mmCIF file of C-alpha atoms and ligand atoms in Angstrom:
data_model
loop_
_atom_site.group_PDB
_atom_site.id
_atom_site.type_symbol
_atom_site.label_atom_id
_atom_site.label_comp_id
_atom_site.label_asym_id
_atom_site.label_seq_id
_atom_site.Cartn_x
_atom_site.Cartn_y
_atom_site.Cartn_z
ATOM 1 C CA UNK A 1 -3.104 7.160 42.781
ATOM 2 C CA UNK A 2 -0.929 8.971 40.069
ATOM 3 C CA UNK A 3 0.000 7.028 36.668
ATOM 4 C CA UNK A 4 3.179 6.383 35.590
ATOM 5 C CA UNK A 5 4.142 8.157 32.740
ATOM 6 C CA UNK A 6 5.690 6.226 29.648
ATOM 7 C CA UNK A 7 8.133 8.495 28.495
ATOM 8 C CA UNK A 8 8.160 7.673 24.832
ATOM 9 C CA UNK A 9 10.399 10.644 23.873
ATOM 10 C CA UNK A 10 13.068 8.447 25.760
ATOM 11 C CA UNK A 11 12.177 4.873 24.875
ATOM 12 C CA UNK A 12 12.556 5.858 20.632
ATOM 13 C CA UNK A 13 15.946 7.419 21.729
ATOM 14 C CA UNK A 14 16.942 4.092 22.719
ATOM 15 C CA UNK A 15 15.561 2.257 19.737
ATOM 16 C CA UNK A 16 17.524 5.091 17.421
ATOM 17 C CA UNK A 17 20.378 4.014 19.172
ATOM 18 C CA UNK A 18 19.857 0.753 18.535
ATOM 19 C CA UNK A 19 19.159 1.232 14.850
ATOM 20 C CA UNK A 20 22.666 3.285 14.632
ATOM 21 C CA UNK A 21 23.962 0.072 14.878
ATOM 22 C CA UNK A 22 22.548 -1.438 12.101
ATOM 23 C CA UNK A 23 22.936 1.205 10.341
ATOM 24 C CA UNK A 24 26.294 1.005 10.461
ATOM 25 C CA UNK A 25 26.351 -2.434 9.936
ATOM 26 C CA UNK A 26 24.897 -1.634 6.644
ATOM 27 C CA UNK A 27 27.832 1.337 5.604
ATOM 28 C CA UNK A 28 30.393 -1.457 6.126
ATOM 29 C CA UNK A 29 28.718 -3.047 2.673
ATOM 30 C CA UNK A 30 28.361 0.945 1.411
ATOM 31 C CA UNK A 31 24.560 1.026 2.317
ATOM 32 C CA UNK A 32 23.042 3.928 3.501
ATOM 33 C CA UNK A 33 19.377 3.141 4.159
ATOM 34 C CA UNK A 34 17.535 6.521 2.370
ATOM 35 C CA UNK A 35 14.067 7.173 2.921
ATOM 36 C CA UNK A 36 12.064 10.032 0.649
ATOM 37 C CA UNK A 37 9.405 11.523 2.002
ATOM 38 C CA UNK A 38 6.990 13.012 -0.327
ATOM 39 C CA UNK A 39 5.097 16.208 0.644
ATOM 40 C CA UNK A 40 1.711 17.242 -1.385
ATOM 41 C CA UNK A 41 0.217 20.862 -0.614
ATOM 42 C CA UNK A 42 0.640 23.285 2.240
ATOM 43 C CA UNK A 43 -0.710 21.229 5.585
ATOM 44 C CA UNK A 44 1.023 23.064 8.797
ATOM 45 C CA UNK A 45 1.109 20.381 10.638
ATOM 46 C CA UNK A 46 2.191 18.025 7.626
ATOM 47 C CA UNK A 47 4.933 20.455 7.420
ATOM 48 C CA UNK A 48 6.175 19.992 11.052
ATOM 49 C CA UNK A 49 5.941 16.217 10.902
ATOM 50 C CA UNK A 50 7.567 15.918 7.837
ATOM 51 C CA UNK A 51 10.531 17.957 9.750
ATOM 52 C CA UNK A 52 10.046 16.290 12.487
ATOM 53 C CA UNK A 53 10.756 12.992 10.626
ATOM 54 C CA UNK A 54 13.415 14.467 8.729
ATOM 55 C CA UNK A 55 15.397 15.421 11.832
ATOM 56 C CA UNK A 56 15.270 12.086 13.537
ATOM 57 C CA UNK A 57 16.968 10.650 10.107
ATOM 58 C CA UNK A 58 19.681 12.937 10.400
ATOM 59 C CA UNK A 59 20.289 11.769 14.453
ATOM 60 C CA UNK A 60 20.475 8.342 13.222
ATOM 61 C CA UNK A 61 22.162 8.557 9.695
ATOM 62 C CA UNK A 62 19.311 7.917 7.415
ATOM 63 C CA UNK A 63 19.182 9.765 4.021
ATOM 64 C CA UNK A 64 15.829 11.784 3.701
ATOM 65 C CA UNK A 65 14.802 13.158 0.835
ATOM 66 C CA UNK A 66 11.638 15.461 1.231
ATOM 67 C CA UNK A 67 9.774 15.684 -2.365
ATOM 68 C CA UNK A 68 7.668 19.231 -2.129
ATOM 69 C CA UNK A 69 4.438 18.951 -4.597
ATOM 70 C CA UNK A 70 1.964 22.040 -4.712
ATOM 71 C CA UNK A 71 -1.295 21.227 -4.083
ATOM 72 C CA UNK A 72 -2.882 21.642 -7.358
ATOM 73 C CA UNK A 73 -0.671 18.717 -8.151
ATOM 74 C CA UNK A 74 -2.661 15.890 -10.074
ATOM 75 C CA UNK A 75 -2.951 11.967 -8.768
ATOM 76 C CA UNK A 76 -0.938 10.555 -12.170
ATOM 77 C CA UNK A 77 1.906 13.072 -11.086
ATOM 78 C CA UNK A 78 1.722 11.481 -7.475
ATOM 79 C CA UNK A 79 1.428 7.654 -8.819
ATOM 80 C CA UNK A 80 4.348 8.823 -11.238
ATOM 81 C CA UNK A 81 6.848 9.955 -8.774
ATOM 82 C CA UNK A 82 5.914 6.945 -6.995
ATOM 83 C CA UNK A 83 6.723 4.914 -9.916
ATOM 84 C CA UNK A 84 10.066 6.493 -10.638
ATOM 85 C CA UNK A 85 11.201 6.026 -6.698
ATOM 86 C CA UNK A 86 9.787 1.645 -6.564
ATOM 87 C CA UNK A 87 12.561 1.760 -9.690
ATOM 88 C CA UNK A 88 15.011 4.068 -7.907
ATOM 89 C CA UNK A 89 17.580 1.279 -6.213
ATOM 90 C CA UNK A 90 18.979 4.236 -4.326
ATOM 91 C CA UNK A 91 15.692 4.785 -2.280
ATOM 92 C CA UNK A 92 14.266 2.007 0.560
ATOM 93 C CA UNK A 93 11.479 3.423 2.112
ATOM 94 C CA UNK A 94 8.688 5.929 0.321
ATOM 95 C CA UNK A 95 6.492 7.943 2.748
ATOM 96 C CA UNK A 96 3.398 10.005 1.092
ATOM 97 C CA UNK A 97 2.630 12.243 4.133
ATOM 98 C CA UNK A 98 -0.922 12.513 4.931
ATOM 99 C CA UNK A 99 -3.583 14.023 4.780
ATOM 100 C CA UNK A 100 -3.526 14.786 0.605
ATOM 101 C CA UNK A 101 -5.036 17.129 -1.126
ATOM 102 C CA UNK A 102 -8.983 16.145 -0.569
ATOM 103 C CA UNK A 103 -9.656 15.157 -4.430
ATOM 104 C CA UNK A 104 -7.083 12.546 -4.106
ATOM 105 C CA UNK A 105 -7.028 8.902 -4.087
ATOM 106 C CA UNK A 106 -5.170 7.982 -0.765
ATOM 107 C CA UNK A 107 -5.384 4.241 -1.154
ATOM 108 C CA UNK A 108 -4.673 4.155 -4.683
ATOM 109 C CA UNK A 109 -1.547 5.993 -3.882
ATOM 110 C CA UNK A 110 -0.408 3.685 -1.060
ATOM 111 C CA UNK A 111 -1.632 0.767 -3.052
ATOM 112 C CA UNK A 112 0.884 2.014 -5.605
ATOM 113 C CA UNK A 113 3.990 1.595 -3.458
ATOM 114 C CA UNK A 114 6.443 -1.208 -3.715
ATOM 115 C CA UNK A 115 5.404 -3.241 -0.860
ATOM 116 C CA UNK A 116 9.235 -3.474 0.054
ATOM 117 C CA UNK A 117 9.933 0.166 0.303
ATOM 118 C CA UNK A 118 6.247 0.619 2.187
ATOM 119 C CA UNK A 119 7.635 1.879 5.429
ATOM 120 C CA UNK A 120 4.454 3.404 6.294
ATOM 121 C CA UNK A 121 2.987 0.174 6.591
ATOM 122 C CA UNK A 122 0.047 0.638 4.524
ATOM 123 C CA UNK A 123 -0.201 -1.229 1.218
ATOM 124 C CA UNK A 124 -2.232 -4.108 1.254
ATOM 125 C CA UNK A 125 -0.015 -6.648 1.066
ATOM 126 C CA UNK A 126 1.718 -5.511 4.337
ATOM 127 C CA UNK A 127 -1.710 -4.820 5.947
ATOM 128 C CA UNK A 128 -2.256 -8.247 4.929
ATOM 129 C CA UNK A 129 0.485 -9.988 6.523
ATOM 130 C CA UNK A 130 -0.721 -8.754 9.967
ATOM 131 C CA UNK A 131 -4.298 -10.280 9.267
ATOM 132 C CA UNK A 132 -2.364 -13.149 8.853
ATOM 133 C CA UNK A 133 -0.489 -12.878 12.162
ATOM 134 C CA UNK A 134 3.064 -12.290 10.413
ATOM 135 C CA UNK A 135 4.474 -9.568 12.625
ATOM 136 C CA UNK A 136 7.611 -9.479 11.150
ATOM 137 C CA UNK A 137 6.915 -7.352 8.195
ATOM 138 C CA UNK A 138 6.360 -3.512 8.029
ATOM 139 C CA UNK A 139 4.084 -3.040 10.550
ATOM 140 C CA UNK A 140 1.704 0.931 10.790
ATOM 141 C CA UNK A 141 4.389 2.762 12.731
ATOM 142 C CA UNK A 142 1.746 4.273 15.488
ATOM 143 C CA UNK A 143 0.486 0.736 16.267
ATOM 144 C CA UNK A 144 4.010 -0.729 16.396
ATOM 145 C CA UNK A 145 4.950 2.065 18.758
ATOM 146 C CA UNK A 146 2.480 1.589 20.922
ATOM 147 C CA UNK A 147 3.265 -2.599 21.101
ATOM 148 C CA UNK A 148 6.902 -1.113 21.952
ATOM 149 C CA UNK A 149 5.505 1.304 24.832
ATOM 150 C CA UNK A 150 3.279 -1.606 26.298
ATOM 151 C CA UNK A 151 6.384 -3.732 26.694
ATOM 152 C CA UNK A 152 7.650 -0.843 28.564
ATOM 153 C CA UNK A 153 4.907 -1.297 31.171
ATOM 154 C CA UNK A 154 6.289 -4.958 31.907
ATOM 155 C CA UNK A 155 2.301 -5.745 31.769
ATOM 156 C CA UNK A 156 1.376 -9.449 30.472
ATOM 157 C CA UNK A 157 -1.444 -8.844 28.481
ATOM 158 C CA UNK A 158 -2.810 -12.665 28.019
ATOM 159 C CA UNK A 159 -6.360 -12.618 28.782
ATOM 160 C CA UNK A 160 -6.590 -8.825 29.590
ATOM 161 C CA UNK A 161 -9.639 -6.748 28.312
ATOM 162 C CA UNK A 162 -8.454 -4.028 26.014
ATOM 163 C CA UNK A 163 -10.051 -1.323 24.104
ATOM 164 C CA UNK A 164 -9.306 0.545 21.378
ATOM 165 C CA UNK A 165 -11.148 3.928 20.413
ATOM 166 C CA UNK A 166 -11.072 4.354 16.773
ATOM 167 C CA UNK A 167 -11.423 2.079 13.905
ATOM 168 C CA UNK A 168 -8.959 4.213 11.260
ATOM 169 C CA UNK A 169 -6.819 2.315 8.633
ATOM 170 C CA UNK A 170 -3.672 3.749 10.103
ATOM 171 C CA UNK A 171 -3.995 3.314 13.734
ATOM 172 C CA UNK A 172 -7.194 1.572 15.283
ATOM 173 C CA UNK A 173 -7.630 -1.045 13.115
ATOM 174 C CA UNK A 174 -4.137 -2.173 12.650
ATOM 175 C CA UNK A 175 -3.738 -1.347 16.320
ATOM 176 C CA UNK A 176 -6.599 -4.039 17.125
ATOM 177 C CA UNK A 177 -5.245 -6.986 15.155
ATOM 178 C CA UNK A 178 -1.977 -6.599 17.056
ATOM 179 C CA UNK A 179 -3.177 -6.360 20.590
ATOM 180 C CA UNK A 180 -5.437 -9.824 19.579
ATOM 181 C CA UNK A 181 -2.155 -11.671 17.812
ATOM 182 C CA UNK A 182 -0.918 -15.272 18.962
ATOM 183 C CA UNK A 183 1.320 -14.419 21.625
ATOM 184 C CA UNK A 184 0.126 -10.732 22.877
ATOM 185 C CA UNK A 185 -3.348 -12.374 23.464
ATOM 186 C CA UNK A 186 -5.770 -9.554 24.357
ATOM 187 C CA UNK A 187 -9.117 -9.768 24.197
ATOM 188 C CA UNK A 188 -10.238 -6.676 21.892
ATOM 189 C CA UNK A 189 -12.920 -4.779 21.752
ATOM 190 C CA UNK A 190 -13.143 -2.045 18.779
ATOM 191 C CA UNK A 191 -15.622 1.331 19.759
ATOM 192 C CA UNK A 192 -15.973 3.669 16.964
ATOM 193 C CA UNK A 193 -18.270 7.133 16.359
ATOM 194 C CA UNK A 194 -21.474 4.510 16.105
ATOM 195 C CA UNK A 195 -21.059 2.602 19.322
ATOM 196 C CA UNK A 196 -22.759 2.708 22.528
ATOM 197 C CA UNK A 197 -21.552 3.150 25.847
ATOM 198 C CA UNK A 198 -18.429 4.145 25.422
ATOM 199 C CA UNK A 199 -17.479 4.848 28.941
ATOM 200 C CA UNK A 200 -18.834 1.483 30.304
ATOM 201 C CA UNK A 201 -16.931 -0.583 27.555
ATOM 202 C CA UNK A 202 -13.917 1.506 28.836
ATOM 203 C CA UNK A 203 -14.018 1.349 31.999
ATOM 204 C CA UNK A 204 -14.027 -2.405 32.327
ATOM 205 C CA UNK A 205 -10.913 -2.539 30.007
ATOM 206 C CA UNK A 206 -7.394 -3.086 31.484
ATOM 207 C CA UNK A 207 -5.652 -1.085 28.433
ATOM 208 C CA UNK A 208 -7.290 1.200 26.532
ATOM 209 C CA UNK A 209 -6.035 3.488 23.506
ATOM 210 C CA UNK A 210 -7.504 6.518 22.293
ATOM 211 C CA UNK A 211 -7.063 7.420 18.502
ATOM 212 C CA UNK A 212 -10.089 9.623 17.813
ATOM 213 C CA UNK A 213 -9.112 12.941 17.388
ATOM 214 C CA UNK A 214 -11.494 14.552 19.635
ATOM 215 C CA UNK A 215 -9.776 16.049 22.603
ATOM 216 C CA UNK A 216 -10.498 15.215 26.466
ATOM 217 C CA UNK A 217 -12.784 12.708 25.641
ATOM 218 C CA UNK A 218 -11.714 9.851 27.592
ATOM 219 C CA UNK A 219 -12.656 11.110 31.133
ATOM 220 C CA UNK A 220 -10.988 9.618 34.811
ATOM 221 C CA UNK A 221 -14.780 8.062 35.369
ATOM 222 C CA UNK A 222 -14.438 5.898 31.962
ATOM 223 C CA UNK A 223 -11.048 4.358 33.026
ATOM 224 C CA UNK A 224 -10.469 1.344 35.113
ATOM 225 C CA UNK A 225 -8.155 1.863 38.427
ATOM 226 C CA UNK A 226 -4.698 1.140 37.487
ATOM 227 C CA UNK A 227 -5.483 0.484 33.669
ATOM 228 C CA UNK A 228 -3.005 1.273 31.136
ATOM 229 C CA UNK A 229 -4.221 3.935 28.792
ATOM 230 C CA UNK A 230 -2.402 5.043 25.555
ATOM 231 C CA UNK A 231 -3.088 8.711 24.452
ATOM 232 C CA UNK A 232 -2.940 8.635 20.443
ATOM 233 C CA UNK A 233 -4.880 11.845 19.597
ATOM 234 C CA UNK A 234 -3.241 15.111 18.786
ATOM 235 C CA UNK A 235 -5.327 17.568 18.457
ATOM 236 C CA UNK A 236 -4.239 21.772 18.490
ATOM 237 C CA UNK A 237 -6.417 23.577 20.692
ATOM 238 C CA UNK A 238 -7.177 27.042 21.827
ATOM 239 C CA UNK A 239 -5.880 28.039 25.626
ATOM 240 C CA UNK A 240 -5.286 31.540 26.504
ATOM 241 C CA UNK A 241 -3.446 29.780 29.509
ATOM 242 C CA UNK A 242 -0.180 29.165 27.451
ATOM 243 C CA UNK A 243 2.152 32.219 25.909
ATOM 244 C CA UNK A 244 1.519 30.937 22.513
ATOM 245 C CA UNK A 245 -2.529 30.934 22.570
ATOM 246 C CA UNK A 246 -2.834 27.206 21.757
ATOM 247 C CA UNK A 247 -1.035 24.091 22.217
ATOM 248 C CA UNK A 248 -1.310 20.188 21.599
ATOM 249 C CA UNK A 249 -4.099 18.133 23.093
ATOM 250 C CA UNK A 250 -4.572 14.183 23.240
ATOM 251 C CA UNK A 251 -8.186 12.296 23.408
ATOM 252 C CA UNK A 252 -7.283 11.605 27.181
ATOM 253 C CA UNK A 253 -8.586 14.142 29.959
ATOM 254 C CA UNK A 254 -5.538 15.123 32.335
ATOM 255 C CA UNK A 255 -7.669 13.932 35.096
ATOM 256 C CA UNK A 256 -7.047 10.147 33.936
ATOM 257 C CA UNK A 257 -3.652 10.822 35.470
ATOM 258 C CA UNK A 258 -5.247 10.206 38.656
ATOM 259 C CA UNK A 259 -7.076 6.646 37.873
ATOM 260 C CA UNK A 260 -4.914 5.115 35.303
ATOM 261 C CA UNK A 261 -1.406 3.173 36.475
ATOM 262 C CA UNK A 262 0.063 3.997 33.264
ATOM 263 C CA UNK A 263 -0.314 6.749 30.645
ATOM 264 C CA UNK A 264 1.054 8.168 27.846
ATOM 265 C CA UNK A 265 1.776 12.338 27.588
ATOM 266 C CA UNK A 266 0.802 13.959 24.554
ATOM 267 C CA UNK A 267 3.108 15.495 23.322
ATOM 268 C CA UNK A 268 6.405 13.133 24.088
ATOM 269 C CA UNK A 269 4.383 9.666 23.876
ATOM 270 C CA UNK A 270 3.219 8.111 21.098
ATOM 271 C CA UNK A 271 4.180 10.677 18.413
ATOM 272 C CA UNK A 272 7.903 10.223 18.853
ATOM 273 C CA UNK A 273 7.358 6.428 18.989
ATOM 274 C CA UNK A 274 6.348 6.726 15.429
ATOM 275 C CA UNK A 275 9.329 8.240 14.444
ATOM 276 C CA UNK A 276 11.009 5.801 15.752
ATOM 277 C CA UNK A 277 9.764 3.038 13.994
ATOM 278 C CA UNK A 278 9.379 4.514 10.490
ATOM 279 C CA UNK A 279 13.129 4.618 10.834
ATOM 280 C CA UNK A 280 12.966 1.102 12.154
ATOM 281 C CA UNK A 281 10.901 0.090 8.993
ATOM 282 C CA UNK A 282 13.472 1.856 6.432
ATOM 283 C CA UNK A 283 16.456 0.280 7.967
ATOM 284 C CA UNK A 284 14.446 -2.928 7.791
ATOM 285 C CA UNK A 285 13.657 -2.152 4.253
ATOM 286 C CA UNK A 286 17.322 -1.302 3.392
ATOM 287 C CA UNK A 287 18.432 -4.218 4.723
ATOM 288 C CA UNK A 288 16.513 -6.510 2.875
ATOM 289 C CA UNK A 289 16.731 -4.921 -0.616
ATOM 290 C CA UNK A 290 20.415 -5.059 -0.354
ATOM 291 C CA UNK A 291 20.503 -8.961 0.785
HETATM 292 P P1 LIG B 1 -9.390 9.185 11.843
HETATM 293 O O1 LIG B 1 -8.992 8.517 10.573
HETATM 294 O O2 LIG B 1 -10.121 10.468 11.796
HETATM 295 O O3 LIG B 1 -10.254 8.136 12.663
HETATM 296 C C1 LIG B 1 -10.862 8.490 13.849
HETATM 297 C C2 LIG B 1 -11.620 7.295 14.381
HETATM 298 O O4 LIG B 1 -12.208 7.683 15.607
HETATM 299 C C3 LIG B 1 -12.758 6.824 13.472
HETATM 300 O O5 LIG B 1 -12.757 5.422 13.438
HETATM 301 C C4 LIG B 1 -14.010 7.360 14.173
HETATM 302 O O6 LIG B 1 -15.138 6.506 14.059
HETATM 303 C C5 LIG B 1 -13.585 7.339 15.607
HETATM 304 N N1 LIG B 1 -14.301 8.316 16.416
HETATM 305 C C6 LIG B 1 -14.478 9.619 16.169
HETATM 306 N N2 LIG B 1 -15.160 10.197 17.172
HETATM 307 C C7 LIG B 1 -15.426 9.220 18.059
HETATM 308 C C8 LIG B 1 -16.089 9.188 19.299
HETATM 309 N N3 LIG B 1 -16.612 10.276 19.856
HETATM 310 N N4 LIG B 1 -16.155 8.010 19.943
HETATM 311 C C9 LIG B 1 -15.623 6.892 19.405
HETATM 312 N N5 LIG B 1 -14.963 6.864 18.247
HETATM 313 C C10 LIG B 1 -14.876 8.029 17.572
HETATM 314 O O7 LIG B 1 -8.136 9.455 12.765
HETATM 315 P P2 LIG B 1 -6.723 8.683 12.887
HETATM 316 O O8 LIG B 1 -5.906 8.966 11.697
HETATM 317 O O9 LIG B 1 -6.932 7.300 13.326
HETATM 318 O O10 LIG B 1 -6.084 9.538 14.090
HETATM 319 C C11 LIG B 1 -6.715 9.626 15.351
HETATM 320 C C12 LIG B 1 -5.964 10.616 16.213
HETATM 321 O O11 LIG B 1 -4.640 10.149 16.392
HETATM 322 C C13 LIG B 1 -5.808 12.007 15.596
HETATM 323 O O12 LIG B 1 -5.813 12.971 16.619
HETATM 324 C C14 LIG B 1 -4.447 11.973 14.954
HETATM 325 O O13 LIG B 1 -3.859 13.258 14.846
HETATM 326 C C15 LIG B 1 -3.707 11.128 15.954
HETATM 327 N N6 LIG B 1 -2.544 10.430 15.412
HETATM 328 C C16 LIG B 1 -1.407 10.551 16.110
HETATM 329 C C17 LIG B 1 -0.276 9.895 15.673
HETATM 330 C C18 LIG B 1 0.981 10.019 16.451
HETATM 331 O O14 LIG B 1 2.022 9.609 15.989
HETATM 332 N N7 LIG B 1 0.927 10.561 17.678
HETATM 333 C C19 LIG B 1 -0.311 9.114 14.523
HETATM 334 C C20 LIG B 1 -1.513 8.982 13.850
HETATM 335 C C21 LIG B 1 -2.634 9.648 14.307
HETATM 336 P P3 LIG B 1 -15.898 6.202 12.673
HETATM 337 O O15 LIG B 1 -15.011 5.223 11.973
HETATM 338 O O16 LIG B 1 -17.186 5.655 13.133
HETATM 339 O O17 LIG B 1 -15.993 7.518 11.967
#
């Protein structure tokens, strides 16, 4: 058996084009949803994100503005900025890419975001809103992705086992919640760096997704025939087998290909889903700041 791939790369093309028509929507009352992005230090792969991010706002017609801060920049100067863009009418969405500078707060800094212009997801209040099974808010762009991919599948995941690896604020944990909402119904299990037997509470799950960080980890024997299994983890590694020396790696083992039914690629799979729906979020935000 060989798994379907889930071609993410194409599925947030089609949600950009479906965005371009809101955004237009919103230029007929001269809105222009604007997102700024702000950038703290000298991470490589921050830097490539960030890009990333900024070219999918061009495609679309969203306004980015990327705020550069050295790294020896202090917390008040982050929390300031932030204060001077939740007053800024012009701006709708405010993105701090991580990771910061070790010494720095990161949940004081998303805390400090207007909940409104949160398009990563991560203030409180949004966070939340999810515990308390509203969907309809800004929803952590990875786990919203992913929600997007699964419908992609066509599977009905009422009474279906899944797993998620990883218990992070940004991904697993917010990932969780939404797989066990009214309405997606999944019975959830949660396996983290203290848990035992991974591969057996895998292998009896019907979905599983991998956000550890740790590359190959998820092997072909952990996975269920015909599961569904979503590759978060990007990790670079070393392979003399590729011109440039290294390249990107997920949590999932390329063997899996042969078990699962359905699997993600890394790269083209969950990274460009989300992309697509921090966009979605800061049209989302735009268009309720200017109602
Ligand atoms: P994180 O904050 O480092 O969290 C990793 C989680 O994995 C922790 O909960 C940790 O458990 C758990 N873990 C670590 N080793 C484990 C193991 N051997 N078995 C079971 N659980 C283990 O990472 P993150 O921010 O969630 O990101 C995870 C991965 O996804 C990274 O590779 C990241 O680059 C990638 N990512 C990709 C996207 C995308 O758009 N494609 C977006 C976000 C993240 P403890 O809590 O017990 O320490």
């Amino acid at each position: 058996m060989s798994a379907t791939i889930i071609d993410g790369r194409a599925v947030s093309l089609q949600i950009e084009d479906e965005l371009k028509v809101r955004i237009d929507a919103l230029g007929q009352s001269g809105v222009r949803p604007h997102l700024v992005v702000v950038l703290v230090g000298d991470d490589a792969a921050s830097h490539v994100y960030v890009r990333n991010k900024q070219r999918a706002c061009e495609r679309t017609g969203v306004i980015s503005t990327r705020m550069d801060l050295p790294s020896s920049s202090t917390q008040q100067e982050v929390l300031d900025i932030i204060s001077d863009l939740n007053n800024d009418e012009s701006v709708h969405g405010i993105l701090v890419q991580s990771p910061l500078p070790p010494r720095m707060d990161e949940l004081q800094i998303a805390d400090a975001i207007d909940p409104r212009k949160d398009v990563d997801g991560f203030h409180p209040t949004n966070l939340g809103r999810l515990v308390q099974g509203d969907t309809d808010g800004m929803l952590p762009c990875t786990p919203a992705g992913i929600m997007r991919l699964l419908e992609e599948t066509g599977a009905n995941l009422t009474g279906s086992k899944a797993v998620v690896l990883g218990r992070s604020r940004i991904v697993g944990m917010p990932m969780a919640l939404l797989l066990a909402q009214k309405g997606i119904d999944a019975t959830v299990t949660i396996v983290h760096s203290r848990s035992e037997e991974h591969s057996l509470l895998c292998r009896d799950s019907d979905l599983l997704v991998a956000a550890i960080g740790r590359p190959g980890t998820v092997k072909s024997e952990w996975v269920k025939p015909g599961a569904i299994v979503i590759d978060v983890g990007v990790s670079r590694i070393e392979d003399g087998s590729v011109p440039s020396g290294s390249r990107l790696a997920g949590d999932v083992d390329p063997s899996v290909s042969e078990v699962a039914g359905w699997l993600t690629p890394v790269p083209g799979g969950v990274g460009p889903m989300t992309i697509a729906m921090l966009l979605t979020n800061t049209v989302r935000a735009a268009e309720n700041l200017s109602t």
